[in-house]
């Protein structure tokens, strides 16, 4: 066998993540590796904590990046806050609420499920009923931006309800961070986790997390040991929080953290409000183009995520063939539907660096060309003018 270096094809990533990585981030990741206890590296980590606090809009001391993907951030929240015999109320309106249930049960705790249809936001009234019916519940958990459908839920309202009933609140912000308004302190969220590869446009494999003082107190006062050694925050805190006295816990993924640092510097340069506005403007332009082709959105307008656009596949069209053609001919990746929505929707991501006029126009013209070829009558050249008109109105032309 003759083994050669791997050179991936250059793609445009407009699925549910990973998103297109800003070249500045890739360049940062190729800088020299240094020791994870090197004072220069420790200085970078301290700065990164401030950048993460800015991104989450929090003053929480325990704000750091877990050295593993978003799923590990989810697991960090559950394994540290739950003990065997506890009860957690888990909201499910897509794929990721189901993963939360798995986590709760593997902690030896009981999951009380609050279900909403896929494509709908979490219903606060159902959550209130569940909180009333389960006064022993210790945790309320839900997903802010459900990437499997494109629905946004109301963090402020749900968190207030959880607190009124004595719960700590865990929020999945993997797809929301950097894409839509998220204010951890104003909304009093207790535990939140995100991912590097969605609206932060970094490479996959890191999970920013943040914990309130109340959550930290709960973790410090546990009666049982955290069931995961690697994710036990009591141990991780002595590395991240130790200042110059950092104790060895695990070897930090040095170059990946250079990348996340650069991603957060980029977010800080643009400003959160700027990033949120850009995601919304690109969504409006994409939507105008998609609607001109007769494509309809899954999620009701009031709950739509700008960074994840689920549209129904037109009658009689083979959705997988469309995605395959887009990838082969244009090197463009869009997402398929999951679960009950498999074969019924496409999921088009506008995340971070990928939420750009260039990607919006490229994606629309590629989709329109393929659909026209497959006989979709509404796909006849209207998408680009419709999107351009919105881009002009939004100040992007
Ligand atoms: C992508 C995603 C995750 C999982 O993140 P990984 O980095 O793939 O482990 C969790 N929750 C939501 C809402 C996501 O979109």
Tab-separated table of C-alpha atoms in Angstrom, residues 2-373:
chain	number	residue	atom	x	y	z
A	2	UNK	CA	1.116	3.506	-0.782
A	3	UNK	CA	-0.167	5.944	1.827
A	4	UNK	CA	-0.249	9.632	0.945
A	5	UNK	CA	-1.191	12.789	2.842
A	6	UNK	CA	-4.916	13.434	3.090
A	7	UNK	CA	-6.142	16.501	1.202
A	8	UNK	CA	-9.849	17.103	1.785
A	9	UNK	CA	-11.895	18.663	-1.038
A	10	UNK	CA	-12.726	22.364	-0.593
A	11	UNK	CA	-16.427	22.429	0.331
A	12	UNK	CA	-18.955	25.098	1.179
A	13	UNK	CA	-20.590	23.876	4.403
A	14	UNK	CA	-24.223	24.948	4.694
A	15	UNK	CA	-25.624	22.104	6.728
A	16	UNK	CA	-26.321	21.826	10.478
A	17	UNK	CA	-22.580	21.977	11.339
A	18	UNK	CA	-19.675	21.972	11.084
A	19	UNK	CA	-19.857	25.353	9.391
A	20	UNK	CA	-17.286	26.974	7.090
A	21	UNK	CA	-14.203	27.775	9.158
A	22	UNK	CA	-12.809	31.280	8.898
A	23	UNK	CA	-9.285	31.059	7.331
A	24	UNK	CA	-7.952	33.208	10.191
A	25	UNK	CA	-8.923	30.381	12.564
A	26	UNK	CA	-7.197	27.696	10.485
A	27	UNK	CA	-4.082	29.877	10.329
A	28	UNK	CA	-4.134	30.380	14.121
A	29	UNK	CA	-4.343	26.599	14.614
A	30	UNK	CA	-1.191	26.014	12.575
A	31	UNK	CA	0.985	28.086	14.955
A	32	UNK	CA	3.660	26.282	17.029
A	33	UNK	CA	2.481	23.949	19.765
A	34	UNK	CA	3.736	24.922	23.237
A	35	UNK	CA	3.343	23.250	26.639
A	36	UNK	CA	-0.055	23.450	28.287
A	37	UNK	CA	1.514	24.852	31.481
A	38	UNK	CA	3.715	27.328	29.575
A	39	UNK	CA	3.094	30.828	30.970
A	40	UNK	CA	2.331	32.065	27.435
A	41	UNK	CA	-0.351	29.405	27.050
A	42	UNK	CA	-1.779	30.080	30.512
A	43	UNK	CA	-2.017	33.781	29.567
A	44	UNK	CA	-3.958	32.857	26.428
A	45	UNK	CA	-6.323	30.675	28.482
A	46	UNK	CA	-6.984	33.530	30.933
A	47	UNK	CA	-7.809	35.807	28.016
A	48	UNK	CA	-10.059	33.140	26.528
A	49	UNK	CA	-12.080	33.007	29.735
A	50	UNK	CA	-12.847	36.729	29.331
A	51	UNK	CA	-13.796	36.196	25.683
A	52	UNK	CA	-16.105	33.293	26.601
A	53	UNK	CA	-17.712	35.419	29.322
A	54	UNK	CA	-18.357	38.068	26.665
A	55	UNK	CA	-19.812	35.525	24.220
A	56	UNK	CA	-22.141	34.108	26.886
A	57	UNK	CA	-22.826	37.573	28.394
A	58	UNK	CA	-21.957	36.370	31.866
A	59	UNK	CA	-19.677	37.173	34.769
A	60	UNK	CA	-19.691	33.503	35.877
A	61	UNK	CA	-16.278	32.538	37.275
A	62	UNK	CA	-16.711	28.951	36.102
A	63	UNK	CA	-16.651	29.639	32.351
A	64	UNK	CA	-14.352	27.452	30.284
A	65	UNK	CA	-14.019	25.228	27.278
A	66	UNK	CA	-14.466	21.473	27.784
A	67	UNK	CA	-11.844	19.575	25.737
A	68	UNK	CA	-14.359	17.614	23.668
A	69	UNK	CA	-17.344	18.336	21.383
A	70	UNK	CA	-20.746	19.794	22.286
A	71	UNK	CA	-22.041	16.396	23.401
A	72	UNK	CA	-19.388	16.411	26.135
A	73	UNK	CA	-20.530	19.869	27.233
A	74	UNK	CA	-24.049	18.428	27.560
A	75	UNK	CA	-22.728	15.505	29.570
A	76	UNK	CA	-20.650	17.844	31.785
A	77	UNK	CA	-23.806	19.698	32.827
A	78	UNK	CA	-25.796	16.568	33.654
A	79	UNK	CA	-23.123	14.458	35.385
A	80	UNK	CA	-22.073	17.336	37.630
A	81	UNK	CA	-25.526	18.575	38.643
A	82	UNK	CA	-27.420	15.287	38.996
A	83	UNK	CA	-27.049	12.536	41.590
A	84	UNK	CA	-28.744	9.137	41.652
A	85	UNK	CA	-32.411	9.403	42.633
A	86	UNK	CA	-32.787	13.050	41.468
A	87	UNK	CA	-35.544	14.127	39.066
A	88	UNK	CA	-35.000	16.270	35.953
A	89	UNK	CA	-37.669	17.768	33.706
A	90	UNK	CA	-36.453	17.482	30.119
A	91	UNK	CA	-38.122	19.244	27.189
A	92	UNK	CA	-38.020	17.505	23.830
A	93	UNK	CA	-38.966	19.138	20.529
A	94	UNK	CA	-36.310	17.492	18.352
A	95	UNK	CA	-33.266	15.222	18.462
A	96	UNK	CA	-31.271	16.845	21.228
A	97	UNK	CA	-33.894	16.710	23.995
A	98	UNK	CA	-33.768	12.929	23.534
A	99	UNK	CA	-30.026	12.988	24.169
A	100	UNK	CA	-30.637	14.933	27.380
A	101	UNK	CA	-32.982	12.156	28.543
A	102	UNK	CA	-30.226	9.574	27.903
A	103	UNK	CA	-27.834	11.648	29.990
A	104	UNK	CA	-30.289	11.991	32.887
A	105	UNK	CA	-30.954	8.258	32.999
A	106	UNK	CA	-27.260	7.365	32.834
A	107	UNK	CA	-26.768	9.550	35.929
A	108	UNK	CA	-29.206	7.260	37.762
A	109	UNK	CA	-31.807	10.030	37.821
A	110	UNK	CA	-35.421	10.138	36.615
A	111	UNK	CA	-36.345	12.080	33.457
A	112	UNK	CA	-39.831	13.593	33.250
A	113	UNK	CA	-40.374	14.398	29.575
A	114	UNK	CA	-42.254	17.423	28.224
A	115	UNK	CA	-42.883	16.787	24.523
A	116	UNK	CA	-43.616	19.224	21.730
A	117	UNK	CA	-43.964	18.577	18.017
A	118	UNK	CA	-40.749	18.723	15.972
A	119	UNK	CA	-40.583	22.203	14.442
A	120	UNK	CA	-42.381	23.858	17.368
A	121	UNK	CA	-40.703	25.705	20.265
A	122	UNK	CA	-40.920	24.323	23.817
A	123	UNK	CA	-44.353	25.249	25.232
A	124	UNK	CA	-43.970	27.124	28.578
A	125	UNK	CA	-47.479	26.074	29.692
A	126	UNK	CA	-46.609	22.387	29.436
A	127	UNK	CA	-43.379	23.043	31.298
A	128	UNK	CA	-45.268	24.813	34.098
A	129	UNK	CA	-47.669	21.867	34.415
A	130	UNK	CA	-44.743	19.433	34.652
A	131	UNK	CA	-43.028	21.598	37.275
A	132	UNK	CA	-46.247	21.673	39.337
A	133	UNK	CA	-46.801	17.928	38.992
A	134	UNK	CA	-43.175	17.122	39.980
A	135	UNK	CA	-42.290	19.399	42.908
A	136	UNK	CA	-39.245	17.225	43.731
A	137	UNK	CA	-37.602	18.102	40.378
A	138	UNK	CA	-34.084	19.494	40.774
A	139	UNK	CA	-33.304	20.342	37.131
A	140	UNK	CA	-35.151	21.826	34.156
A	141	UNK	CA	-33.340	21.243	30.850
A	142	UNK	CA	-34.111	22.350	27.321
A	143	UNK	CA	-32.514	23.243	23.978
A	144	UNK	CA	-32.351	26.940	23.013
A	145	UNK	CA	-31.782	26.378	19.273
A	146	UNK	CA	-32.987	22.946	18.109
A	147	UNK	CA	-30.687	22.188	15.182
A	148	UNK	CA	-32.703	19.173	14.054
A	149	UNK	CA	-35.671	21.413	13.174
A	150	UNK	CA	-34.636	25.088	13.237
A	151	UNK	CA	-36.894	26.127	16.152
A	152	UNK	CA	-35.871	28.622	18.867
A	153	UNK	CA	-37.300	28.363	22.394
A	154	UNK	CA	-37.803	31.185	24.903
A	155	UNK	CA	-34.909	30.854	27.377
A	156	UNK	CA	-35.915	33.809	29.593
A	157	UNK	CA	-39.474	32.545	30.172
A	158	UNK	CA	-38.552	28.887	30.649
A	159	UNK	CA	-35.698	29.735	33.043
A	160	UNK	CA	-37.970	31.976	35.137
A	161	UNK	CA	-40.499	29.129	35.408
A	162	UNK	CA	-37.785	26.670	36.433
A	163	UNK	CA	-36.566	29.012	39.170
A	164	UNK	CA	-40.095	29.688	40.454
A	165	UNK	CA	-40.301	25.963	41.108
A	166	UNK	CA	-36.866	25.637	42.704
A	167	UNK	CA	-35.036	24.048	39.766
A	168	UNK	CA	-31.571	24.689	38.411
A	169	UNK	CA	-31.812	25.306	34.663
A	170	UNK	CA	-29.584	23.653	32.026
A	171	UNK	CA	-29.626	25.185	28.517
A	172	UNK	CA	-28.224	23.693	25.296
A	173	UNK	CA	-26.765	26.649	23.380
A	174	UNK	CA	-24.691	24.642	20.897
A	175	UNK	CA	-26.290	26.265	17.848
A	176	UNK	CA	-27.460	29.516	19.451
A	177	UNK	CA	-24.138	30.949	20.738
A	178	UNK	CA	-23.001	33.719	18.383
A	179	UNK	CA	-26.053	33.370	16.114
A	180	UNK	CA	-29.018	34.727	18.088
A	181	UNK	CA	-29.389	36.795	21.262
A	182	UNK	CA	-28.238	34.861	24.333
A	183	UNK	CA	-27.781	36.559	27.705
A	184	UNK	CA	-26.792	34.096	30.408
A	185	UNK	CA	-26.769	36.550	33.341
A	186	UNK	CA	-29.852	38.592	32.375
A	187	UNK	CA	-31.772	35.347	31.988
A	188	UNK	CA	-30.193	33.712	35.095
A	189	UNK	CA	-29.282	30.440	33.363
A	190	UNK	CA	-27.497	28.050	35.790
A	191	UNK	CA	-25.613	25.780	33.394
A	192	UNK	CA	-25.063	26.263	29.682
A	193	UNK	CA	-22.995	24.497	27.033
A	194	UNK	CA	-22.179	25.225	23.406
A	195	UNK	CA	-20.003	23.926	20.575
A	196	UNK	CA	-17.106	25.355	18.596
A	197	UNK	CA	-18.278	24.332	15.119
A	198	UNK	CA	-21.661	26.029	14.658
A	199	UNK	CA	-22.022	29.831	14.834
A	200	UNK	CA	-18.479	30.286	16.196
A	201	UNK	CA	-17.189	28.793	12.906
A	202	UNK	CA	-14.264	27.044	14.571
A	203	UNK	CA	-13.281	23.418	13.992
A	204	UNK	CA	-15.352	20.778	15.872
A	205	UNK	CA	-14.156	19.322	19.150
A	206	UNK	CA	-14.519	21.969	21.860
A	207	UNK	CA	-17.441	22.837	24.100
A	208	UNK	CA	-17.636	26.225	25.840
A	209	UNK	CA	-19.580	25.939	29.133
A	210	UNK	CA	-20.571	28.282	31.963
A	211	UNK	CA	-22.012	27.676	35.448
A	212	UNK	CA	-23.725	30.083	37.870
A	213	UNK	CA	-22.632	30.454	41.509
A	214	UNK	CA	-25.697	28.420	42.514
A	215	UNK	CA	-24.693	25.599	40.172
A	216	UNK	CA	-21.109	25.644	41.498
A	217	UNK	CA	-22.419	25.422	45.068
A	218	UNK	CA	-24.545	22.412	44.076
A	219	UNK	CA	-21.507	20.719	42.518
A	220	UNK	CA	-19.308	21.429	45.573
A	221	UNK	CA	-21.961	20.023	47.944
A	222	UNK	CA	-22.583	16.732	46.151
A	223	UNK	CA	-23.117	13.700	48.352
A	224	UNK	CA	-21.737	11.313	45.708
A	225	UNK	CA	-18.730	11.543	43.406
A	226	UNK	CA	-19.342	12.696	39.829
A	227	UNK	CA	-19.591	9.518	37.787
A	228	UNK	CA	-17.207	10.741	35.091
A	229	UNK	CA	-13.606	11.377	36.113
A	230	UNK	CA	-12.782	13.373	32.967
A	231	UNK	CA	-15.809	15.680	33.197
A	232	UNK	CA	-15.782	16.163	37.004
A	233	UNK	CA	-15.749	19.955	37.337
A	234	UNK	CA	-14.320	19.750	40.853
A	235	UNK	CA	-11.148	18.456	39.175
A	236	UNK	CA	-11.338	20.582	36.019
A	237	UNK	CA	-11.735	23.745	38.154
A	238	UNK	CA	-8.313	23.211	39.694
A	239	UNK	CA	-6.804	23.398	36.192
A	240	UNK	CA	-8.820	26.232	34.657
A	241	UNK	CA	-9.332	28.217	37.834
A	242	UNK	CA	-5.913	27.671	39.376
A	243	UNK	CA	-4.144	30.777	37.978
A	244	UNK	CA	-0.396	30.197	38.243
A	245	UNK	CA	-0.985	27.158	40.466
A	246	UNK	CA	-2.635	25.134	37.707
A	247	UNK	CA	-2.665	21.431	38.492
A	248	UNK	CA	-2.319	18.895	35.696
A	249	UNK	CA	-5.694	17.387	34.811
A	250	UNK	CA	-5.394	16.501	31.126
A	251	UNK	CA	-3.261	17.860	28.298
A	252	UNK	CA	-5.280	20.702	26.835
A	253	UNK	CA	-5.827	20.509	23.044
A	254	UNK	CA	-3.368	23.370	22.541
A	255	UNK	CA	-3.802	24.160	18.837
A	256	UNK	CA	-7.556	23.643	18.915
A	257	UNK	CA	-7.698	26.235	21.694
A	258	UNK	CA	-5.678	28.690	19.557
A	259	UNK	CA	-8.486	28.238	17.038
A	260	UNK	CA	-11.267	28.862	19.536
A	261	UNK	CA	-9.411	31.905	20.856
A	262	UNK	CA	-9.241	33.323	17.315
A	263	UNK	CA	-12.940	32.542	16.740
A	264	UNK	CA	-13.827	34.463	19.888
A	265	UNK	CA	-11.558	37.371	18.922
A	266	UNK	CA	-13.412	37.497	15.582
A	267	UNK	CA	-16.766	37.523	17.407
A	268	UNK	CA	-15.527	40.279	19.713
A	269	UNK	CA	-14.275	42.362	16.754
A	270	UNK	CA	-17.654	42.153	15.036
A	271	UNK	CA	-19.571	42.505	18.305
A	272	UNK	CA	-22.354	40.177	19.411
A	273	UNK	CA	-25.077	42.536	18.238
A	274	UNK	CA	-23.390	42.749	14.832
A	275	UNK	CA	-23.151	38.971	14.542
A	276	UNK	CA	-26.795	38.509	15.540
A	277	UNK	CA	-27.912	41.158	13.008
A	278	UNK	CA	-25.830	39.572	10.229
A	279	UNK	CA	-27.301	36.109	10.845
A	280	UNK	CA	-30.793	37.575	10.721
A	281	UNK	CA	-30.145	39.564	7.520
A	282	UNK	CA	-28.673	36.519	5.721
A	283	UNK	CA	-31.664	34.442	6.816
A	284	UNK	CA	-34.094	37.022	5.389
A	285	UNK	CA	-32.229	37.035	2.059
A	286	UNK	CA	-32.069	33.227	1.883
A	287	UNK	CA	-35.725	32.974	2.793
A	288	UNK	CA	-36.761	35.403	0.019
A	289	UNK	CA	-34.881	33.265	-2.505
A	290	UNK	CA	-36.223	29.935	-1.221
A	291	UNK	CA	-39.801	31.229	-1.104
A	292	UNK	CA	-39.491	32.503	-4.674
A	293	UNK	CA	-38.950	28.837	-5.641
A	294	UNK	CA	-42.119	27.853	-3.786
A	295	UNK	CA	-40.247	26.248	-0.858
A	296	UNK	CA	-42.076	26.437	2.482
A	297	UNK	CA	-40.527	26.641	5.965
A	298	UNK	CA	-41.156	23.967	8.619
A	299	UNK	CA	-41.006	26.290	11.643
A	300	UNK	CA	-43.609	29.034	12.309
A	301	UNK	CA	-42.107	32.462	11.583
A	302	UNK	CA	-42.004	33.661	15.213
A	303	UNK	CA	-39.772	30.741	16.291
A	304	UNK	CA	-37.477	30.454	13.270
A	305	UNK	CA	-33.737	30.282	13.792
A	306	UNK	CA	-31.883	32.438	11.247
A	307	UNK	CA	-28.894	30.050	11.349
A	308	UNK	CA	-30.840	26.853	10.592
A	309	UNK	CA	-33.435	26.934	7.822
A	310	UNK	CA	-35.632	23.835	7.453
A	311	UNK	CA	-37.682	23.825	4.255
A	312	UNK	CA	-40.006	21.130	2.918
A	313	UNK	CA	-38.840	19.126	-0.097
A	314	UNK	CA	-41.224	19.777	-3.039
A	315	UNK	CA	-43.691	17.001	-3.919
A	316	UNK	CA	-42.154	14.263	-6.073
A	317	UNK	CA	-38.511	15.365	-5.621
A	318	UNK	CA	-35.872	12.898	-4.430
A	319	UNK	CA	-34.278	14.933	-1.647
A	320	UNK	CA	-31.126	12.783	-1.396
A	321	UNK	CA	-30.499	13.135	-5.146
A	322	UNK	CA	-30.616	16.921	-4.792
A	323	UNK	CA	-28.070	16.897	-1.957
A	324	UNK	CA	-25.865	14.465	-3.854
A	325	UNK	CA	-25.911	16.688	-6.968
A	326	UNK	CA	-25.154	19.820	-4.933
A	327	UNK	CA	-22.142	18.103	-3.377
A	328	UNK	CA	-20.810	16.536	-6.572
A	329	UNK	CA	-21.355	19.462	-8.901
A	330	UNK	CA	-20.903	22.472	-6.628
A	331	UNK	CA	-19.040	21.030	-3.616
A	332	UNK	CA	-21.913	22.440	-1.537
A	333	UNK	CA	-23.166	20.595	1.546
A	334	UNK	CA	-26.681	21.098	2.921
A	335	UNK	CA	-28.338	18.952	5.600
A	336	UNK	CA	-30.988	16.231	5.450
A	337	UNK	CA	-33.976	15.871	7.779
A	338	UNK	CA	-33.628	13.736	10.912
A	339	UNK	CA	-36.012	11.307	12.593
A	340	UNK	CA	-39.618	11.929	11.609
A	341	UNK	CA	-38.447	14.648	9.203
A	342	UNK	CA	-36.054	12.372	7.248
A	343	UNK	CA	-36.802	12.631	3.525
A	344	UNK	CA	-39.232	15.522	4.144
A	345	UNK	CA	-37.005	18.568	4.724
A	346	UNK	CA	-33.627	20.058	3.913
A	347	UNK	CA	-31.730	21.909	6.599
A	348	UNK	CA	-29.734	24.863	5.317
A	349	UNK	CA	-27.254	26.347	7.769
A	350	UNK	CA	-26.158	29.980	7.841
A	351	UNK	CA	-23.675	29.792	10.668
A	352	UNK	CA	-20.844	32.116	11.627
A	353	UNK	CA	-18.427	32.719	8.741
A	354	UNK	CA	-20.908	30.943	6.443
A	355	UNK	CA	-23.639	33.523	7.124
A	356	UNK	CA	-22.475	35.703	4.235
A	357	UNK	CA	-24.035	37.232	1.097
A	358	UNK	CA	-21.650	35.081	-0.942
A	359	UNK	CA	-22.942	31.820	0.576
A	360	UNK	CA	-26.586	32.897	0.372
A	361	UNK	CA	-26.351	33.711	-3.347
A	362	UNK	CA	-24.215	30.667	-4.172
A	363	UNK	CA	-26.552	28.281	-2.369
A	364	UNK	CA	-29.688	29.762	-3.932
A	365	UNK	CA	-28.359	29.630	-7.484
A	366	UNK	CA	-27.096	26.055	-7.028
A	367	UNK	CA	-30.406	24.831	-5.568
A	368	UNK	CA	-32.441	26.692	-8.174
A	369	UNK	CA	-30.417	25.154	-11.002
A	370	UNK	CA	-30.835	21.619	-9.674
A	371	UNK	CA	-34.557	22.000	-8.933
A	372	UNK	CA	-35.203	23.515	-12.378
A	373	UNK	CA	-33.506	20.498	-13.953
